[in-house]
mmCIF file of N, CA and C in Angstrom:
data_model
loop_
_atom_site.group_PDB
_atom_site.id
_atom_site.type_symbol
_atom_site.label_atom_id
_atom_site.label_comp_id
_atom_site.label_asym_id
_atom_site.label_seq_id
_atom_site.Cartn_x
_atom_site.Cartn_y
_atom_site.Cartn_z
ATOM 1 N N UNK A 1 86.219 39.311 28.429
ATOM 2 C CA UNK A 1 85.201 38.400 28.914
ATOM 3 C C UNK A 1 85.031 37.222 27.962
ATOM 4 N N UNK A 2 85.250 37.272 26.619
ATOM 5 C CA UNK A 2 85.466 36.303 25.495
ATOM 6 C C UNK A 2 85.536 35.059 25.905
ATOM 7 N N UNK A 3 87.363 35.403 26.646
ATOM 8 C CA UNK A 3 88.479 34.757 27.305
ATOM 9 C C UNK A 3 87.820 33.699 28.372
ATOM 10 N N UNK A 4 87.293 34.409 29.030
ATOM 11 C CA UNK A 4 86.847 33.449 30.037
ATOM 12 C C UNK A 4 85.750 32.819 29.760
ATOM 13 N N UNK A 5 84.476 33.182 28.990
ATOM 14 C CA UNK A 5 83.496 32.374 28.454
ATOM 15 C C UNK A 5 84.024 31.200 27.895
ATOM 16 N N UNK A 6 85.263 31.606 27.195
ATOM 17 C CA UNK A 6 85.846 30.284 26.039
ATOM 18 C C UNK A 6 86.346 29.209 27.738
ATOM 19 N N UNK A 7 86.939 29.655 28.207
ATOM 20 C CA UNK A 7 87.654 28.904 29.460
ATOM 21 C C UNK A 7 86.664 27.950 30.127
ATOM 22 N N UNK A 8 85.851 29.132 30.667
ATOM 23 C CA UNK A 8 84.980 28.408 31.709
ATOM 24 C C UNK A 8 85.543 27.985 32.625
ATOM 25 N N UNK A 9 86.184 28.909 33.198
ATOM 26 C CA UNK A 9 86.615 28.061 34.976
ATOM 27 C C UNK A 9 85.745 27.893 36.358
ATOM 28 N N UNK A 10 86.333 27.566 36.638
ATOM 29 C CA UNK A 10 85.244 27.863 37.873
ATOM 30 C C UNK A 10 86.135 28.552 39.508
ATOM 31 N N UNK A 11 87.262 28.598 39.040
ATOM 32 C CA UNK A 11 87.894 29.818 39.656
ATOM 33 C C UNK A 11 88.785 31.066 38.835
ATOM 34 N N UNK A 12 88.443 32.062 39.127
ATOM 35 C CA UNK A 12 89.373 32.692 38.648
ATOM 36 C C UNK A 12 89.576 33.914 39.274
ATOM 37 N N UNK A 13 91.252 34.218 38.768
ATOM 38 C CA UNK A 13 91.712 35.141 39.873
ATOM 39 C C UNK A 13 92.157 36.300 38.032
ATOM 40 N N UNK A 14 92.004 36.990 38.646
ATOM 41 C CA UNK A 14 92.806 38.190 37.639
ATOM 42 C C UNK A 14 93.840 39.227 38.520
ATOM 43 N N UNK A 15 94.741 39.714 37.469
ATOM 44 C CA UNK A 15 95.714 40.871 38.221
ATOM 45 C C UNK A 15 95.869 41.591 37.511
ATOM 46 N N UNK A 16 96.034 43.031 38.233
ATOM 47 C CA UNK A 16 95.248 44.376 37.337
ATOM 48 C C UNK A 16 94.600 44.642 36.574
ATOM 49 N N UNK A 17 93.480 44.001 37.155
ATOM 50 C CA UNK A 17 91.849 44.517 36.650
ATOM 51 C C UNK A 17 91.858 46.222 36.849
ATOM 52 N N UNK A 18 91.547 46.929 35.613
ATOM 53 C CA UNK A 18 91.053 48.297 36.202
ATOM 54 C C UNK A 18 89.386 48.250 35.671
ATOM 55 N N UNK A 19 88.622 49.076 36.120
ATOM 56 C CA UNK A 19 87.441 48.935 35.723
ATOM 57 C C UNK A 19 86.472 48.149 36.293
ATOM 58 N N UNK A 20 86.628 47.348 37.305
ATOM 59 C CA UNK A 20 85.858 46.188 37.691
ATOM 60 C C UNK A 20 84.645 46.540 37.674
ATOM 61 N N UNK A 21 83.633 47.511 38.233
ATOM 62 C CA UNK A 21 82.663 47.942 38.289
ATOM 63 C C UNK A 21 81.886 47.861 36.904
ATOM 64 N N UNK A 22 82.310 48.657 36.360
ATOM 65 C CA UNK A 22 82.137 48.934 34.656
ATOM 66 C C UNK A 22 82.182 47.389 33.660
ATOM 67 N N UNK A 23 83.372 46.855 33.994
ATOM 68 C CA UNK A 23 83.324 46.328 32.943
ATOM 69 C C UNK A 23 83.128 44.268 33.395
ATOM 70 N N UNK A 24 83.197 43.930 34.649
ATOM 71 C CA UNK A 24 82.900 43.044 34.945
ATOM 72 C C UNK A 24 82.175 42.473 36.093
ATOM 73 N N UNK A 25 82.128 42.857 36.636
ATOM 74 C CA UNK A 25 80.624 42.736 37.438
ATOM 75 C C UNK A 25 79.295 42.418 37.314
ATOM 76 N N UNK A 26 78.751 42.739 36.513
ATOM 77 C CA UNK A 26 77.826 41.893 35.756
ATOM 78 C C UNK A 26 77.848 40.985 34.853
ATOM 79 N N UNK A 27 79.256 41.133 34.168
ATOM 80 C CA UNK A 27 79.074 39.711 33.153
ATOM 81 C C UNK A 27 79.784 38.592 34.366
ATOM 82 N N UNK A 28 80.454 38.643 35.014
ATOM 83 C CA UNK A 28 80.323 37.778 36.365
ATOM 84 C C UNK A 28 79.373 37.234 36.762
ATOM 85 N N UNK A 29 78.306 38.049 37.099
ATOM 86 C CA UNK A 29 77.193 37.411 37.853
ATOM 87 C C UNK A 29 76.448 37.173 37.322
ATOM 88 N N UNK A 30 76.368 37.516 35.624
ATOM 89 C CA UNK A 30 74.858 36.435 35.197
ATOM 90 C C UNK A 30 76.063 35.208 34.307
ATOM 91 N N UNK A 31 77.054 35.561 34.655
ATOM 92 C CA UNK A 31 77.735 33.670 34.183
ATOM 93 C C UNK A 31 77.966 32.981 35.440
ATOM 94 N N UNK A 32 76.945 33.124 36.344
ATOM 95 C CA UNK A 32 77.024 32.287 37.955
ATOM 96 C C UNK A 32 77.790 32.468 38.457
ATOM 97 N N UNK A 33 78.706 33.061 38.833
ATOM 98 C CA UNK A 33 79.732 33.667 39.425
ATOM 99 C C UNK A 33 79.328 34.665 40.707
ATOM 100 N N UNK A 34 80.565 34.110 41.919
ATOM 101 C CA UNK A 34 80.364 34.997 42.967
ATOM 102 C C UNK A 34 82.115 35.484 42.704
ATOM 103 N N UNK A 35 82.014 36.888 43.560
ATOM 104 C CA UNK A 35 83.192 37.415 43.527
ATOM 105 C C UNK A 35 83.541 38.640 44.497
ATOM 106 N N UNK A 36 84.820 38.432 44.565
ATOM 107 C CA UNK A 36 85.574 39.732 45.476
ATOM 108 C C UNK A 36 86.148 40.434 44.727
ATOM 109 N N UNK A 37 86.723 41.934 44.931
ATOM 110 C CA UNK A 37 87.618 42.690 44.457
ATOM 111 C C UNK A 37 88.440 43.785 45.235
ATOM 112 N N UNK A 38 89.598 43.636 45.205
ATOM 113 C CA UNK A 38 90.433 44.451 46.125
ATOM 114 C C UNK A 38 90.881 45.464 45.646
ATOM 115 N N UNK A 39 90.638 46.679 45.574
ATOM 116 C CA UNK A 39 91.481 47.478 44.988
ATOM 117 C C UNK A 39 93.007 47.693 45.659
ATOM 118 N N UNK A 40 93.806 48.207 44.772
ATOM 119 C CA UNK A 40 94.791 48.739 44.980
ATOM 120 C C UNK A 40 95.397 50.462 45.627
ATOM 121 N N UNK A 41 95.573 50.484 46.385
ATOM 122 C CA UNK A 41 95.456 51.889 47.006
ATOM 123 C C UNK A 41 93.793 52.385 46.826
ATOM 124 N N UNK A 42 93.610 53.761 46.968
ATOM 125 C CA UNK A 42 92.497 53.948 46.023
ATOM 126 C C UNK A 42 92.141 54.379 44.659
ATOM 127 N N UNK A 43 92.828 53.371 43.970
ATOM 128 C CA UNK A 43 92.445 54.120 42.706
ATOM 129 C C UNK A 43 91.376 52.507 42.353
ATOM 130 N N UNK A 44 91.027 52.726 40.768
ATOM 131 C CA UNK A 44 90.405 51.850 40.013
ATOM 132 C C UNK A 44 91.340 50.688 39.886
ATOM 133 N N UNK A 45 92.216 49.991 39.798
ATOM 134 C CA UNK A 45 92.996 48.872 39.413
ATOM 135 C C UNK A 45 93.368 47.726 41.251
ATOM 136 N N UNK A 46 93.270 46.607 40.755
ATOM 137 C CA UNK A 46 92.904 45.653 41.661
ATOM 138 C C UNK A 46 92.891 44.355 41.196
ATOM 139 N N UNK A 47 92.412 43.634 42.267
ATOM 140 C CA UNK A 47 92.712 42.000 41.840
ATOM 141 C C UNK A 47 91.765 41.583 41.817
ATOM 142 N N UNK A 48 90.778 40.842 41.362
ATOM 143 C CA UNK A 48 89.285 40.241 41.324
ATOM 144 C C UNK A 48 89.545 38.964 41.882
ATOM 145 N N UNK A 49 89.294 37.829 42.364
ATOM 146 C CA UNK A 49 88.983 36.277 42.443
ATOM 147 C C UNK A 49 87.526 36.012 42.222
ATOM 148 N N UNK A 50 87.070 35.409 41.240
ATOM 149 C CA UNK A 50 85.639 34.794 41.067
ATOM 150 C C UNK A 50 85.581 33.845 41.219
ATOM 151 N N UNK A 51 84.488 32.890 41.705
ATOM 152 C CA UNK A 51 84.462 31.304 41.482
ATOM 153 C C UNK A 51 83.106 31.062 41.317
ATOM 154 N N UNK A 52 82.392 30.360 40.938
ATOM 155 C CA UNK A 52 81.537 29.697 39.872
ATOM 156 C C UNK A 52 80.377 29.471 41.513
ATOM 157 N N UNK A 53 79.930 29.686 41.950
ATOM 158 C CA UNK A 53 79.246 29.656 42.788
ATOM 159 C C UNK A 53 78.340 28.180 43.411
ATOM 160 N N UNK A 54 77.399 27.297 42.320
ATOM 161 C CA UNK A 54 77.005 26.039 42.319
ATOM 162 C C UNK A 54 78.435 25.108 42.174
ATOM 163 N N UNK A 55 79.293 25.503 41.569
ATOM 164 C CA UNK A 55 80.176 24.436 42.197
ATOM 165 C C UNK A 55 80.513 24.448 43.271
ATOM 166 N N UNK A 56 80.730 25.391 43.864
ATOM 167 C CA UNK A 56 81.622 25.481 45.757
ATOM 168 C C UNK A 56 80.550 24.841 46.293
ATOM 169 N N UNK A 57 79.180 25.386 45.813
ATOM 170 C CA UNK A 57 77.686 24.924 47.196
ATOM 171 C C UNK A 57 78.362 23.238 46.950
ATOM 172 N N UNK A 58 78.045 22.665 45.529
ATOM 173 C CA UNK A 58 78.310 21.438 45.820
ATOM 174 C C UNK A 58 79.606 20.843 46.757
ATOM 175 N N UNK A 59 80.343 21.308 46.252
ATOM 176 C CA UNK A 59 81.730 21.227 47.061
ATOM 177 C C UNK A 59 81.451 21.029 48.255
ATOM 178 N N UNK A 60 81.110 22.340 49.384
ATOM 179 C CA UNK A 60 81.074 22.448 50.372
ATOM 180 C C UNK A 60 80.015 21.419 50.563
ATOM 181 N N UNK A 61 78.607 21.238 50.146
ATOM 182 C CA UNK A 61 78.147 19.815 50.635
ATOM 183 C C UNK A 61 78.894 18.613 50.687
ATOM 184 N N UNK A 62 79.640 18.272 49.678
ATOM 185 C CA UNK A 62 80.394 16.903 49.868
ATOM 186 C C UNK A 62 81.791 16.677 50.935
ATOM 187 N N UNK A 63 82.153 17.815 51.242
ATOM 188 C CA UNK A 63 83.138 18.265 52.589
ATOM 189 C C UNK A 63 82.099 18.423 53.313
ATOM 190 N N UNK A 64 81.432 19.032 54.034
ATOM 191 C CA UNK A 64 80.414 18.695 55.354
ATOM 192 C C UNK A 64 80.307 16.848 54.803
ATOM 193 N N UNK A 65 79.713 16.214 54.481
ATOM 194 C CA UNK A 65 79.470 14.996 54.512
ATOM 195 C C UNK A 65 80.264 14.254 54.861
ATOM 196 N N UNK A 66 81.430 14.215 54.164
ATOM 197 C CA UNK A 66 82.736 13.667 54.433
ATOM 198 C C UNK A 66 83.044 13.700 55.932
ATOM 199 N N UNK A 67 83.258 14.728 56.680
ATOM 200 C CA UNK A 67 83.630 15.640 57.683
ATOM 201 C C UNK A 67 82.159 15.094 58.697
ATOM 202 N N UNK A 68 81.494 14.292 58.517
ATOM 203 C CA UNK A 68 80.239 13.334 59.407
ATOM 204 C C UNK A 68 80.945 12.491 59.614
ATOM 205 N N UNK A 69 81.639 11.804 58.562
ATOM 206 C CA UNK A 69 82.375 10.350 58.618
ATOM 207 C C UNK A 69 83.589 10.696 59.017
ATOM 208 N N UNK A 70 84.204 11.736 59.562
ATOM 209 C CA UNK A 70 85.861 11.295 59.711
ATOM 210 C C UNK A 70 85.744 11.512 61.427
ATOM 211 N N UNK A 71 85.556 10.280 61.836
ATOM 212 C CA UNK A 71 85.186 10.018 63.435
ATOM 213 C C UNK A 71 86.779 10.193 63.854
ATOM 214 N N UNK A 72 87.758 9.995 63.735
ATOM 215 C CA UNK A 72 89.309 10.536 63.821
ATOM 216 C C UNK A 72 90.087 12.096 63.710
ATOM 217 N N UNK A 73 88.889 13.003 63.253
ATOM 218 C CA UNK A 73 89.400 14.120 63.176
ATOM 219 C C UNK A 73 90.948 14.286 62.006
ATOM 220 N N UNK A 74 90.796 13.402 61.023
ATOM 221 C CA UNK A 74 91.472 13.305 60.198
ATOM 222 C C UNK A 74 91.463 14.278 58.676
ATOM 223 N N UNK A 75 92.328 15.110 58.788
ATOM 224 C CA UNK A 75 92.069 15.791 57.316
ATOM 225 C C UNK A 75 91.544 15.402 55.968
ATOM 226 N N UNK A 76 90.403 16.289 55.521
ATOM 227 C CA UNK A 76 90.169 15.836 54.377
ATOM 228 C C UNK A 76 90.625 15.927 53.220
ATOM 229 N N UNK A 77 91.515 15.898 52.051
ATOM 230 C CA UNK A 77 91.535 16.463 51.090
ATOM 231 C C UNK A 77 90.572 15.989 49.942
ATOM 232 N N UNK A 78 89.886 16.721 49.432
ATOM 233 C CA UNK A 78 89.100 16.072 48.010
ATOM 234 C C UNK A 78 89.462 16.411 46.830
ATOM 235 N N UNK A 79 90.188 15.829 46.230
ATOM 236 C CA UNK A 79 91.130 15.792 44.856
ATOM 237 C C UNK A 79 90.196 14.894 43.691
ATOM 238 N N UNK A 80 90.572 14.478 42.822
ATOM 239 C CA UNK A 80 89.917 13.706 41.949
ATOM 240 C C UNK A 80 90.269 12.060 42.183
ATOM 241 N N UNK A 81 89.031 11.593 42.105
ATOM 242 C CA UNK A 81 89.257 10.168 42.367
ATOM 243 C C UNK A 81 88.512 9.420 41.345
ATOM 244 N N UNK A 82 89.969 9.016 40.841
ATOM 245 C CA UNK A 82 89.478 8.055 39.225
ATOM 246 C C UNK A 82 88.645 6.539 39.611
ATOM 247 N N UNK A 83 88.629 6.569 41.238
ATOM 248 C CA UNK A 83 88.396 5.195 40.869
ATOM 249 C C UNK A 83 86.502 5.373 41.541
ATOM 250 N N UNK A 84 86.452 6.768 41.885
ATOM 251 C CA UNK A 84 84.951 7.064 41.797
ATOM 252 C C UNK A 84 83.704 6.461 41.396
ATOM 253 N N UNK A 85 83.032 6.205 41.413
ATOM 254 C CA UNK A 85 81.795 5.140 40.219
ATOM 255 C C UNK A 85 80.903 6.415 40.343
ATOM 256 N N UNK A 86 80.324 6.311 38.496
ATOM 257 C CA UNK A 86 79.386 7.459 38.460
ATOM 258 C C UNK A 86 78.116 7.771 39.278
ATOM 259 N N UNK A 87 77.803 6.785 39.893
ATOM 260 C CA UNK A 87 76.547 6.714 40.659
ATOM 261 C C UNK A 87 76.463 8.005 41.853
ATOM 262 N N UNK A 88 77.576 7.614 42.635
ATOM 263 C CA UNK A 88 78.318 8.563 43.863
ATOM 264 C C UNK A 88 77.919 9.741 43.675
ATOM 265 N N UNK A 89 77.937 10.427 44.530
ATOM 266 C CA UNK A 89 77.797 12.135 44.412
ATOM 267 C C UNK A 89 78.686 12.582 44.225
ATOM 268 N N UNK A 90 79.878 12.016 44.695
ATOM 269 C CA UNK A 90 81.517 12.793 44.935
ATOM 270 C C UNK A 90 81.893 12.857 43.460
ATOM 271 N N UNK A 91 81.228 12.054 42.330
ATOM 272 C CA UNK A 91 82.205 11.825 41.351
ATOM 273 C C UNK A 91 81.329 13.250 40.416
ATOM 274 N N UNK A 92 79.911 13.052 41.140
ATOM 275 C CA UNK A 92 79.203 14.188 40.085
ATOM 276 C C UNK A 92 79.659 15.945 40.942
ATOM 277 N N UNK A 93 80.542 16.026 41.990
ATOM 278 C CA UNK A 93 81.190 17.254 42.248
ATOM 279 C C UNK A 93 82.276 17.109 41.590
ATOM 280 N N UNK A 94 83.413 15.782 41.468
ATOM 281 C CA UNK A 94 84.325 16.174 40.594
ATOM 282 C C UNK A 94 84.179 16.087 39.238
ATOM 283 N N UNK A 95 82.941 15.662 38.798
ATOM 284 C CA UNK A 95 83.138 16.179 37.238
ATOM 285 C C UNK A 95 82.308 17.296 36.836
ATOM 286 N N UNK A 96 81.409 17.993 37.991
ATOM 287 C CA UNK A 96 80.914 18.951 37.615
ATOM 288 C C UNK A 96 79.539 18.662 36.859
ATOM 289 N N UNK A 97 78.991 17.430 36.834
ATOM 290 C CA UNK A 97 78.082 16.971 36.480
ATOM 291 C C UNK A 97 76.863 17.411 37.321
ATOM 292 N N UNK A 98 75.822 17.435 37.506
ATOM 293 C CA UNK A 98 74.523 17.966 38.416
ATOM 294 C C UNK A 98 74.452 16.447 38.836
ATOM 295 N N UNK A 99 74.311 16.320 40.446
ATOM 296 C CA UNK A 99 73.700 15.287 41.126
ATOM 297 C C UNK A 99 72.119 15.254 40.685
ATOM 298 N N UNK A 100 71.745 14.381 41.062
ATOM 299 C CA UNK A 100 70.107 13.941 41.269
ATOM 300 C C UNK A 100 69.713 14.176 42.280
ATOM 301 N N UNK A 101 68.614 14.795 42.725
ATOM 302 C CA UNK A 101 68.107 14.522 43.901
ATOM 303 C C UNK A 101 68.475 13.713 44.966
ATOM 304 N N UNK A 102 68.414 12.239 44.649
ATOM 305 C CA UNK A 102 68.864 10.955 45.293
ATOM 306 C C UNK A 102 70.143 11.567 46.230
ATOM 307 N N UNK A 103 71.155 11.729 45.104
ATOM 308 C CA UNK A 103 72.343 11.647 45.269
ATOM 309 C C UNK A 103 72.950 12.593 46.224
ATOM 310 N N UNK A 104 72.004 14.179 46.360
ATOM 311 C CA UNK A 104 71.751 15.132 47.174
ATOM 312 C C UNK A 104 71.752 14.155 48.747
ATOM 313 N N UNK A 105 70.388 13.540 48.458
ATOM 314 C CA UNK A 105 69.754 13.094 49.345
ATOM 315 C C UNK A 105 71.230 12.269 50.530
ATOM 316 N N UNK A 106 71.529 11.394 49.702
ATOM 317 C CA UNK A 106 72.609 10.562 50.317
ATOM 318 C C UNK A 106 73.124 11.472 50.729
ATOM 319 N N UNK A 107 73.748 12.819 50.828
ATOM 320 C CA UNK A 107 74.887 13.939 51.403
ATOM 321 C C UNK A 107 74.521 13.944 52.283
ATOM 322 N N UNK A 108 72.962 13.998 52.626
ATOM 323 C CA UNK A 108 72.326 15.047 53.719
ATOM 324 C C UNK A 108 72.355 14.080 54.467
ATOM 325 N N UNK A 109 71.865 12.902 54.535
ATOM 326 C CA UNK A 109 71.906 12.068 55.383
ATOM 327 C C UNK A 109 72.695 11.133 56.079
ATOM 328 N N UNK A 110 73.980 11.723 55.468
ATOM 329 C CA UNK A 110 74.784 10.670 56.795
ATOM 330 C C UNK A 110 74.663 11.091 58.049
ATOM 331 N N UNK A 111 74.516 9.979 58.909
ATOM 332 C CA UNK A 111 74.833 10.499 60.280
ATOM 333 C C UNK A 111 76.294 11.311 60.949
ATOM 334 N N UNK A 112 75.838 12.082 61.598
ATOM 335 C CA UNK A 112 77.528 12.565 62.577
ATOM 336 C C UNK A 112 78.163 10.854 63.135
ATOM 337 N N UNK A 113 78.931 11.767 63.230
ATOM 338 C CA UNK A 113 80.007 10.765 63.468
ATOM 339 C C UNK A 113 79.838 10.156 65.251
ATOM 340 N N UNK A 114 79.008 11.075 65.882
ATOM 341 C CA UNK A 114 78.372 10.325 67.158
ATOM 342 C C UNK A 114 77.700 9.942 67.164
ATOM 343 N N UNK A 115 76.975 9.940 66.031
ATOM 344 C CA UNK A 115 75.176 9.861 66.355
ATOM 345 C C UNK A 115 75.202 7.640 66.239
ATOM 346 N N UNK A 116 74.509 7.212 66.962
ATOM 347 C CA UNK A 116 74.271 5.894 67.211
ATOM 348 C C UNK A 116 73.301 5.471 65.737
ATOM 349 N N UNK A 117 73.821 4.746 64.846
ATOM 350 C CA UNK A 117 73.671 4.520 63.689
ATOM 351 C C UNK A 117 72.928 2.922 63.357
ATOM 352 N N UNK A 118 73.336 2.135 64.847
ATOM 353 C CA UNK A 118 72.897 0.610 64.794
ATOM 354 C C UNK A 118 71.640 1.076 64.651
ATOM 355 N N UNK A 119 71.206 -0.449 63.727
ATOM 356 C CA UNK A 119 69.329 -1.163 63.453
ATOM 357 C C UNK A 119 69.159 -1.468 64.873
ATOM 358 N N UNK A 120 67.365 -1.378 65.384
ATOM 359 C CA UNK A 120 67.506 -2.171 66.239
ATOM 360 C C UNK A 120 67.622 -3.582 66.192
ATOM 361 N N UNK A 121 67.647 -3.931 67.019
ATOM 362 C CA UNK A 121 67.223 -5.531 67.123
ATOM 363 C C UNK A 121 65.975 -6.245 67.434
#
């Protein structure tokens, strides 16, 4: 567990974990971590995947948002984008930074991609 404190990922997969119960499962979940585990036949040894939990929520907010605006049904990928400005929300999911409120705010509110968006006149 050292190992991964020193790391800090925000995914991680392990292979032949034995012990999961015992020995990681809780230090998982109070380092924010959600997780699966598969065992192998039935014995104790298996594969874990964890991932960092407040990052995906953010994640998955900035994909729903995105996914308002893609009136084309066009795939999204969200990779890192250097040319980001810190203000954005997208840049505070890819650096893992905590949005502001505000910046929340802007996610929630784009319109769908049908919804009639003109000022009146």
């Amino acid at each position: 567990m050292d190992r991964v404190s020193t790391l800090d990922p925000d995914l991680l997969c392990l292979q032949g974990a034995d012990r999961f119960d015992e020995l990681w499962d809780l230090e998982l979940t109070i380092r924010g971590y959600q997780h699966l585990h598969r065992h192998k036949d039935a014995g104790r040894h298996g594969c874990p995947i964890a991932w960092r939990a407040a990052t995906w929520d953010l994640l998955n907010l900035l994909m729903d948002a995105l996914a308002k605006l893609n009136d084309q049904n066009l795939r999204v990928n969200n990779c890192g984008d250097f040319n980001s400005q810190p203000q954005l929300p997208q840049y505070c999911v890819l650096t893992k930074r905590t949005p502001i409120p505000s910046q929340i705010e802007d996610l929630l509110d784009i319109p769908d991609k049908d919804e009639d968006v003109r000022q009146p006149k």
